[in-house]
Amino acid sequence: MLVNKMIFLNGQFISQDKALVSINDRGFQLGDGIYEVIRCYKGRAFRLDEHIDRLLKSAEAIRLELPYSRDELIEYVKELLVGVSWDYADIYIQATRGSAPRTHEFPAKVSPTVVMYISQSQGVPETTREKGITAIIVPDTRGTLCNIKSVNLLPNVLARQAAVEAGADEALFEREGIGVVEGAASNIFAVREGVLSTGPLSPYTLPGVTRDCVLQLAKSQGLPTELRFHSRQELLSASEVFITSTSKEVLAIADLAGYRIGNGRPGSITLKLAKDYRALVERECGL
Ligand code: PDD
C-alpha cells in the first residue's frame, strides 16, 4: 500500500509521520466511530457524493456532529486527489467521537477526530474476474446496526479471517430467521429464474453504493429485480451469485460453501453487469 504523502487530520494536511492520534481516541478504545472507503480511478473519485452522503448518515446515526459541512468534506477529498494518477486508489475517511478520558457515555467535552488519506490499490485481477471467487457461510454474530458504516468490525474481521483460513475469498453472514444477508465487506446478489435479487435496506446490511449502482443498471436494462433475502438453500441453487463492493465492483461467486454455483463459472448476467458497471465508472469518471 503506497500512501500519498499528505494525510488529512483534523483540518490540516500533514505528513504521515506527524499524523498521530491520541491513545484516548474513542475510535481506538471503544470503536466509537464511522468510516467510508471511496474508489478512485486515475485520480477520479467514483460516486463521491453518495459516499459522503452515507458518511453523513452514519454520523447522524451515532449522534456524531461532524465539524465540517458536506461541501467542505468534498473539498478535502478533492485536495487529496491533486496530483494522483494511479489506476486504482482508495480514499479512506474515518471520524470518531474524539479523544477524552475513557467512559462509555459521550464525554461532556470532546471534539471529533477526522482522518482522510489516499492510498494506491489494485484492481481485481482479470483471471479472478473470469474464474469467480470462493465464499463460505458463517453465522451472523453482529447486532442490528449493520446499516451504519461503523468501525466496529470485529465480526467482519473474524468472518474474513475464517474465510482466508478455509482457503476462500469472502465470508457471507447467515442470520437466523432472516437468511444470508451480506458479506464481511460486500453485498450479495443472486439470479434465480431470470430475476436479480438482493436484500432490502435493513438493519442487517450496509446500503452499498455499488449495490445501488447495480440495481440501477439492472432496471435500466429491463432486468426483473426483487428485494429479498435468500436462505442458504436458495443461494446454493441459484443460477448466479455475486458480490458487490467499492473495491471488488461486481464479482461472481463460483463456489459457495463447497458447492458449485451454476456451472461453476461466472454467469452471463453477472458478467454483463460487471461490464456495465465498469462502463458506468468510465463514463462518470471521464476515463
Ligand atoms: N466495505 N457490506 C459491508 C459489510 C461492507 O463493509 C461493504 C463495503 C459493503 C459494500 O458497500 P459499498 O458497495 O458501498 O462498498 C457491504 C468497504 C469496501 C470496506 O470496508 O473496505
CSV table of C-alpha atoms in Angstrom, one decimal, residues 8 16 32 35 43 61 103 106 115 122 138 141 161 176 187 194 217 226 240 266 276 278 287:
chain,number,residue,atom,x,y,z
A,8,PHE,CA,-5.8,15.0,6.4
A,16,GLN,CA,2.2,10.6,7.7
A,32,ASP,CA,-16.9,4.8,18.6
A,35,TYR,CA,-15.8,5.4,8.1
A,43,GLY,CA,-7.4,10.2,-9.7
A,61,ALA,CA,-27.0,7.6,13.3
A,103,THR,CA,-16.1,6.5,29.6
A,106,PHE,CA,-20.4,10.5,25.5
A,115,VAL,CA,-8.8,11.4,9.3
A,122,GLN,CA,-5.0,-2.9,-7.1
A,138,VAL,CA,-20.7,-18.1,8.7
A,141,THR,CA,-22.9,-12.6,15.1
A,161,GLN,CA,-10.2,-14.5,8.6
A,176,GLU,CA,-31.1,-16.9,11.9
A,187,ASN,CA,-23.4,-7.0,-0.5
A,194,GLY,CA,-34.0,-14.8,-14.6
A,217,LEU,CA,-28.1,-0.8,-14.2
A,226,GLU,CA,-36.6,-8.2,-6.4
A,240,GLU,CA,-25.7,-17.0,-10.4
A,266,PRO,CA,-19.4,-16.6,-13.7
A,276,ASP,CA,-21.8,-2.3,-17.5
A,278,ARG,CA,-17.1,-0.7,-15.5
A,287,LEU,CA,-11.9,8.0,-18.4
